[in-house]
Amino acid sequence: MTTAANDEAPVLQHVEGRAGHITLNRPRAINALNHAMVRLMDEALSAWERADDIRTVVLTGNGTRGLCAGGDIRSIHDDIRAGGGAASVAFWRDEYRLNARIARFPKPYVAVMDGIVMGGGVGVSAHGSVRIVTERSRIAMPETGIGFVPDVGGTYLLTRTPGELGTHLALTGSAVGAGDALLCGLADHYVPSERLPEFTAALADADVSEVVARYATAAPGGELAAHREWIDACYCADSVEEIVDRLYDSGERAAKEAAETVLGKSPTSLKVTLAALRRASALASLEEVLDQEYRVSATAITAPDMVEGIRAQVVDKDRDPHWSPAELSQVTDADVDRHFLPREGDELGLAPGRG
C-alpha cells in the first residue's frame, strides 16, 4: 500500500517514467469510493489512454489498511433517507461504466490488491489485466450483509469461478486471501507486500511481464479447494432454501457454519443475488452483466433492507439488522423478478443494442 500523502485530493495521480499511477486517497475510510473518485479515475484513464508516453497504469490505495473497502455506503444510506437514492443511482451509472472501461483498457492496468478489497474495490481492480495480491489481501463481495446485491461486475466475476465457489462467496459475503483469490480467478499474481515498492517502481521503465516475472512468487495456500466437494454439491441447488438445507444436511461443520452465515443476511438480497448469478452465467459479456446489475441496484435501493443493513453495520453498528421480509419463505418470485425488469428511459446501455 502507498504511504500517506499530504495531498488531500481523494484520488492522486502522478507519472513515473512510462507508468501512470492512480492512488485512491481516503485512507481513514479505507479508500471507500465516492462519485468524485470515480470521475477522477475516469479522467485519468481517458488522458492516459491517448498518451503515447504512458505505457502502463498502476492502481494502489493510500494508507495501511487496504486498496478499497467498497463504495461509500454511509453516503448511500444518507442519500436514500434524504433524497430517495437518486444520487446513488447516478453514482452507480458512472461507476459501472468505469468498471467496463477498466476491463477493456488497451494498456496494461496493474491493480495492487493489497489489504482490504471489497465491493467497489473489486470493481476497480479485479477487472484489470494484471491483478496483484499479497499475504495481506482480503477480497470479498459482502453486499448481502447490507441488504444489497453484488454489483460492479461482481456477478460476472463470481459466476466464472470454479464450480460453485462464486455462489458460496456471494451468498455468505466471505472474504478470501491471496491463494483463494487466485483459485477463483479474482487475481493473477502474488507479490509479497514488502516487495511492492520495488515492484511498482520497476514498472516505470520495464514491460509489465518482465516485472511480474521478477517479483511474483508462489502464494500461500488457500482454504476453498479443500471444501470444493460440499460447496459444489450444496450451492448448485435452484433456491436459497434448498442451498441452506443442503448445507445443514451435508454433515460438514464448515457447511453448517456457512448455512448460519447465509441465514444472517437479508432474505431478499439472498434470493435476488442467486437469481442474478444464475442469469449472469448465461450472459456473454461483462457489459451485459453490468446492464443487469444496474437494474438490480436501482431497484434494490427502493426496498427497506439496504438502509437497514447499512444502519446496522455502519451507522449504529449494533450488527442487528431487522430485515423486511424477515424470512426467506416470505420473499416471493415477484419480489425477485421486479429487480430485473427494464427501466423505462433509464438503462445503463453498455451492451450493444441496449440503452
Coordinates of C-alpha atoms in Angstrom, one line a residue:
M1 CA 0.0 0.0 0.0
T2 CA 1.1 3.5 -0.7
T3 CA 2.4 5.6 2.2
A4 CA 0.4 8.6 3.4
A5 CA 0.5 11.7 1.2
N6 CA -0.1 15.4 2.1
D7 CA -2.3 16.0 -0.9
E8 CA -6.0 15.8 0.2
A9 CA -7.5 15.0 -3.2
P10 CA -9.5 11.8 -3.0
V11 CA -7.5 10.4 -6.0
L12 CA -3.9 11.2 -6.6
Q13 CA -2.3 10.9 -10.0
H14 CA 1.4 11.0 -10.9
V15 CA 3.7 9.7 -13.6
E16 CA 6.9 7.7 -13.1
G17 CA 8.7 7.1 -16.3
R18 CA 6.2 5.5 -18.6
A19 CA 3.8 4.4 -15.8
G20 CA 0.8 6.5 -14.8
H21 CA -0.1 5.9 -11.1
I22 CA -3.6 6.3 -9.7
T23 CA -3.7 6.3 -5.9
L24 CA -7.1 6.1 -4.0
N25 CA -6.6 8.6 -1.2
R26 CA -9.2 8.3 1.6
P27 CA -7.2 6.2 4.0
R28 CA -9.4 6.9 7.0
A29 CA -12.3 5.3 5.1
I30 CA -10.1 2.5 3.6
N31 CA -10.3 4.5 0.4
A32 CA -14.1 3.9 0.0
L33 CA -15.2 5.2 -3.4
N34 CA -17.5 8.2 -3.9
H35 CA -18.7 9.8 -7.1
A36 CA -15.8 12.3 -7.3
M37 CA -13.3 9.5 -7.1
V38 CA -15.0 7.6 -9.9
R39 CA -14.9 10.7 -12.1
L40 CA -11.3 11.4 -11.3
M41 CA -10.3 7.8 -12.2
D42 CA -12.2 8.0 -15.4
E43 CA -10.5 11.3 -16.3
A44 CA -7.1 9.8 -15.7
L45 CA -7.8 6.8 -17.8
S46 CA -9.1 9.0 -20.6
A47 CA -5.9 11.0 -20.7
W48 CA -3.5 8.1 -20.3
E49 CA -5.3 6.0 -22.9
R50 CA -4.4 8.6 -25.5
A51 CA -0.9 9.5 -24.2
D52 CA 1.8 7.8 -26.2
D53 CA 4.3 8.3 -23.3
I54 CA 2.2 6.2 -20.9
R55 CA 2.6 2.5 -21.3
T56 CA 1.1 1.2 -18.1
V57 CA -1.4 2.3 -15.5
V58 CA -0.9 1.3 -11.8
L59 CA -3.7 1.4 -9.2
T60 CA -2.8 1.5 -5.5
G61 CA -4.5 2.6 -2.2
N62 CA -3.2 5.0 0.3
G63 CA -2.8 4.1 3.9
T64 CA -2.0 0.8 5.7
R65 CA -5.4 -1.0 5.6
G66 CA -6.3 -1.7 2.1
L67 CA -6.8 -0.8 -1.6
C68 CA -10.5 0.0 -1.2
A69 CA -13.3 -1.1 1.2
G70 CA -16.0 -0.6 -1.4
G71 CA -18.4 2.2 -2.1
D72 CA -19.1 4.9 0.5
I73 CA -22.1 3.2 1.9
R74 CA -22.7 5.7 4.6
S75 CA -23.3 8.4 2.0
I76 CA -25.6 6.0 0.1
H77 CA -27.6 5.5 3.4
D78 CA -27.9 9.2 3.8
D79 CA -28.8 9.7 0.2
I80 CA -31.6 7.2 0.4
R81 CA -33.1 8.7 3.5
A82 CA -32.8 12.3 2.3
G83 CA -33.4 12.0 -1.4
G84 CA -34.7 8.6 -2.3
G85 CA -31.4 7.4 -3.7
A86 CA -31.2 9.4 -6.9
A87 CA -27.6 10.4 -6.3
S88 CA -26.6 6.9 -5.6
V89 CA -28.1 5.6 -8.8
A90 CA -26.2 8.3 -10.7
F91 CA -23.0 7.2 -8.9
W92 CA -23.6 3.6 -9.9
R93 CA -24.1 4.6 -13.5
D94 CA -20.7 6.2 -13.7
E95 CA -19.1 3.5 -11.5
Y96 CA -20.3 0.6 -13.7
R97 CA -19.1 2.5 -16.8
L98 CA -15.7 2.8 -15.2
N99 CA -15.6 -0.9 -14.4
A100 CA -16.3 -1.7 -18.0
R101 CA -13.6 0.8 -19.2
I102 CA -11.1 -0.8 -16.9
A103 CA -11.9 -4.3 -18.3
R104 CA -11.4 -3.0 -21.9
F105 CA -8.5 -0.6 -21.2
P106 CA -6.0 -1.1 -24.1
K107 CA -2.9 -0.8 -22.0
P108 CA -1.7 -2.9 -19.0
Y109 CA -3.8 -2.0 -16.0
V110 CA -1.9 -3.2 -12.9
A111 CA -4.1 -3.3 -9.8
V112 CA -2.3 -3.8 -6.5
M113 CA -5.0 -5.6 -4.4
D114 CA -3.1 -5.3 -1.0
G115 CA -5.1 -5.4 2.2
I116 CA -8.9 -5.0 2.2
V117 CA -10.5 -5.1 -1.3
M118 CA -14.3 -5.3 -1.1
G119 CA -17.3 -4.4 -3.2
G120 CA -16.5 -1.3 -5.3
G121 CA -12.8 -2.0 -4.6
V122 CA -13.2 -5.3 -6.5
G123 CA -14.8 -3.4 -9.4
V124 CA -11.8 -1.0 -9.9
S125 CA -9.2 -3.8 -9.5
A126 CA -10.4 -7.3 -10.5
H127 CA -11.4 -6.2 -14.0
G128 CA -7.8 -5.1 -14.6
S129 CA -5.5 -7.0 -16.9
V130 CA -2.8 -7.6 -14.2
R131 CA -4.1 -8.2 -10.7
I132 CA -1.6 -8.5 -7.8
V133 CA -2.4 -9.9 -4.4
T134 CA -0.3 -10.1 -1.2
E135 CA -0.3 -12.0 2.1
R136 CA -2.4 -9.2 3.4
S137 CA -5.2 -9.3 0.8
R138 CA -8.7 -9.9 1.9
I139 CA -11.1 -9.8 -1.0
A140 CA -14.9 -10.0 -0.7
M141 CA -18.3 -9.1 -2.1
P142 CA -20.2 -8.6 1.2
E143 CA -23.3 -7.0 -0.2
T144 CA -25.9 -9.4 1.1
G145 CA -25.0 -8.4 4.7
I146 CA -26.2 -4.8 4.0
G147 CA -29.4 -5.6 2.1
F148 CA -27.8 -5.2 -1.3
V149 CA -26.6 -7.4 -4.2
P150 CA -23.1 -7.9 -5.6
D151 CA -22.5 -5.3 -8.3
V152 CA -19.6 -3.6 -10.1
G153 CA -19.4 -6.7 -12.3
G154 CA -19.1 -8.9 -9.3
T155 CA -21.8 -11.3 -10.5
Y156 CA -19.8 -11.6 -13.7
L157 CA -16.6 -12.5 -11.8
L158 CA -18.3 -14.8 -9.4
T159 CA -20.1 -16.9 -12.0
R160 CA -16.7 -17.6 -13.6
T161 CA -15.1 -19.2 -10.6
P162 CA -14.5 -23.0 -10.5
G163 CA -17.7 -24.9 -9.6
E164 CA -20.0 -23.1 -7.2
L165 CA -17.2 -21.2 -5.3
G166 CA -18.7 -17.9 -6.6
T167 CA -22.2 -18.7 -5.3
H168 CA -20.7 -19.5 -1.9
L169 CA -18.8 -16.2 -1.8
A170 CA -21.7 -14.2 -3.0
L171 CA -24.3 -15.6 -0.5
T172 CA -22.0 -15.6 2.5
G173 CA -20.1 -12.5 1.7
S174 CA -17.0 -14.3 2.9
A175 CA -13.5 -12.8 2.3
V176 CA -10.7 -14.7 0.7
G177 CA -7.0 -14.4 0.9
A178 CA -4.4 -14.5 -1.9
G179 CA -4.4 -18.2 -2.6
D180 CA -8.2 -18.4 -2.9
A181 CA -8.3 -15.2 -4.9
L182 CA -6.0 -16.8 -7.4
L183 CA -8.0 -20.0 -7.4
C184 CA -11.3 -18.1 -8.1
G185 CA -9.8 -16.0 -10.9
L186 CA -10.1 -12.8 -9.0
A187 CA -6.3 -12.2 -9.2
D188 CA -3.3 -13.2 -11.3
H189 CA -0.1 -13.0 -9.4
Y190 CA 1.2 -13.0 -5.8
V191 CA 3.8 -10.5 -4.7
P192 CA 4.9 -10.2 -1.0
S193 CA 3.8 -6.9 0.4
E194 CA 7.4 -6.0 1.4
R195 CA 8.4 -6.1 -2.3
L196 CA 5.5 -3.8 -3.5
P197 CA 7.6 -0.6 -3.5
E198 CA 10.2 -2.2 -5.7
F199 CA 7.6 -3.8 -7.9
T200 CA 5.7 -0.6 -8.6
A201 CA 8.9 1.4 -9.1
A202 CA 10.1 -1.2 -11.7
L203 CA 7.1 -0.5 -13.8
A204 CA 8.4 2.9 -14.7
D205 CA 10.7 1.6 -17.4
A206 CA 10.1 -2.1 -17.9
D207 CA 7.4 -4.2 -19.5
V208 CA 4.8 -5.5 -17.1
S209 CA 5.5 -9.1 -18.0
E210 CA 9.2 -8.7 -17.1
V211 CA 8.4 -7.0 -13.8
V212 CA 5.9 -9.7 -12.8
A213 CA 8.4 -12.4 -13.7
R214 CA 10.9 -10.7 -11.5
Y215 CA 8.8 -10.2 -8.4
A216 CA 5.9 -12.7 -8.4
T217 CA 6.2 -15.8 -6.4
A218 CA 4.1 -18.7 -5.2
A219 CA 1.1 -17.7 -3.0
P220 CA 0.3 -19.2 0.4
G221 CA -2.2 -22.0 0.2
G222 CA -5.9 -21.1 0.3
E223 CA -8.8 -22.8 2.1
L224 CA -11.5 -23.2 -0.5
A225 CA -10.0 -26.1 -2.6
A226 CA -10.4 -28.5 0.4
H227 CA -14.1 -27.6 0.6
R228 CA -15.0 -27.9 -3.1
E229 CA -17.0 -31.1 -2.7
W230 CA -19.6 -29.8 -0.3
I231 CA -19.6 -26.3 -1.8
D232 CA -20.3 -27.6 -5.3
A233 CA -22.9 -30.1 -4.1
C234 CA -24.8 -27.6 -1.9
Y235 CA -24.7 -24.4 -3.9
C236 CA -25.8 -25.9 -7.2
A237 CA -29.4 -26.0 -5.9
D238 CA -32.1 -23.9 -7.5
S239 CA -33.2 -22.0 -4.4
V240 CA -31.6 -20.4 -1.4
E241 CA -33.8 -22.5 0.8
E242 CA -32.5 -25.7 -0.8
I243 CA -28.9 -24.5 -0.5
V244 CA -29.4 -23.9 3.2
D245 CA -31.0 -27.3 3.7
R246 CA -28.1 -29.0 1.8
L247 CA -25.5 -27.1 3.9
Y248 CA -27.1 -28.3 7.1
D249 CA -27.6 -31.8 5.9
S250 CA -24.0 -32.2 4.5
G251 CA -22.6 -33.3 7.8
E252 CA -19.6 -30.8 7.3
R253 CA -19.0 -28.4 10.2
A254 CA -17.9 -25.7 7.7
A255 CA -21.0 -26.2 5.7
K256 CA -23.2 -25.7 8.8
E257 CA -21.3 -22.6 9.6
A258 CA -21.9 -21.3 6.1
A259 CA -25.6 -22.0 6.4
E260 CA -25.8 -20.0 9.6
T261 CA -23.8 -17.2 7.9
V262 CA -26.2 -17.1 5.0
L263 CA -29.3 -17.0 7.3
G264 CA -28.0 -13.9 8.9
K265 CA -28.1 -12.0 5.6
S266 CA -31.1 -10.1 4.0
P267 CA -33.5 -12.8 2.7
T268 CA -34.5 -10.6 -0.3
S269 CA -30.8 -9.9 -1.1
L270 CA -30.0 -13.6 -1.0
K271 CA -32.8 -14.5 -3.4
V272 CA -32.0 -11.7 -5.8
T273 CA -28.3 -12.5 -5.6
L274 CA -28.8 -16.1 -6.5
A275 CA -31.1 -15.1 -9.4
A276 CA -28.5 -12.5 -10.6
L277 CA -25.7 -15.1 -10.5
R278 CA -27.7 -17.7 -12.5
R279 CA -28.8 -15.0 -15.1
A280 CA -25.2 -13.6 -15.3
S281 CA -23.8 -17.1 -16.1
A282 CA -25.9 -17.1 -19.2
L283 CA -24.8 -13.7 -20.4
A284 CA -21.9 -13.4 -22.8
S285 CA -20.1 -10.2 -21.7
L286 CA -19.3 -8.1 -18.8
E287 CA -21.3 -5.2 -20.3
E288 CA -24.4 -7.3 -20.4
V289 CA -23.9 -8.2 -16.8
L290 CA -23.3 -4.6 -15.8
D291 CA -26.5 -3.6 -17.6
Q292 CA -28.4 -6.2 -15.5
E293 CA -26.7 -5.1 -12.2
Y294 CA -27.7 -1.6 -12.9
R295 CA -31.4 -2.6 -13.0
V296 CA -30.9 -4.7 -9.8
S297 CA -29.1 -2.0 -7.9
A298 CA -31.6 0.8 -8.9
T299 CA -34.4 -1.4 -7.7
A300 CA -32.8 -2.7 -4.5
I301 CA -32.3 0.9 -3.3
T302 CA -36.1 1.3 -3.2
A303 CA -36.6 -1.5 -0.7
P304 CA -36.1 -1.1 3.1
D305 CA -33.3 -3.6 3.6
M306 CA -30.4 -1.5 2.2
V307 CA -31.0 1.4 4.6
E308 CA -31.5 -1.1 7.5
G309 CA -28.4 -3.1 6.6
I310 CA -26.2 -0.1 6.4
R311 CA -27.7 1.3 9.6
A312 CA -26.9 -1.9 11.5
Q313 CA -23.3 -2.3 10.1
V314 CA -22.0 1.2 9.7
V315 CA -24.3 3.8 11.3
D316 CA -25.4 2.4 14.7
K317 CA -23.0 -0.6 14.4
D318 CA -25.3 -2.8 16.5
R319 CA -24.9 -5.6 14.0
D320 CA -28.6 -6.4 14.4
P321 CA -30.5 -5.7 11.2
H322 CA -34.2 -6.2 11.1
W323 CA -34.9 -7.4 7.5
S324 CA -38.2 -7.0 5.8
P325 CA -39.3 -9.6 4.9
A326 CA -37.6 -11.4 7.7
E327 CA -37.8 -14.9 6.3
L328 CA -36.8 -16.5 3.0
S329 CA -40.2 -18.0 2.7
Q330 CA -41.8 -14.6 2.6
V331 CA -39.8 -13.4 -0.4
T332 CA -41.9 -14.1 -3.5
D333 CA -40.8 -14.8 -7.0
A334 CA -42.4 -11.5 -8.0
D335 CA -40.3 -9.7 -5.4
V336 CA -37.2 -11.1 -7.1
D337 CA -38.3 -10.7 -10.7
R338 CA -39.0 -7.0 -10.4
H339 CA -35.3 -6.4 -9.9
F340 CA -34.6 -7.5 -13.4
L341 CA -37.2 -5.5 -15.3
P342 CA -36.0 -3.0 -17.9
R343 CA -36.0 0.6 -16.6
E344 CA -38.1 2.8 -18.8
G345 CA -35.8 5.6 -20.0
D346 CA -33.0 4.7 -17.5
E347 CA -31.0 1.8 -18.8
L348 CA -27.2 1.6 -18.4
G349 CA -26.9 0.6 -22.1
L350 CA -23.4 -0.7 -22.1
A351 CA -24.1 -3.8 -24.2
P352 CA -24.6 -3.3 -28.0
G353 CA -28.2 -2.7 -28.9
R354 CA -29.2 -1.7 -25.4
G355 CA -30.0 1.5 -23.7

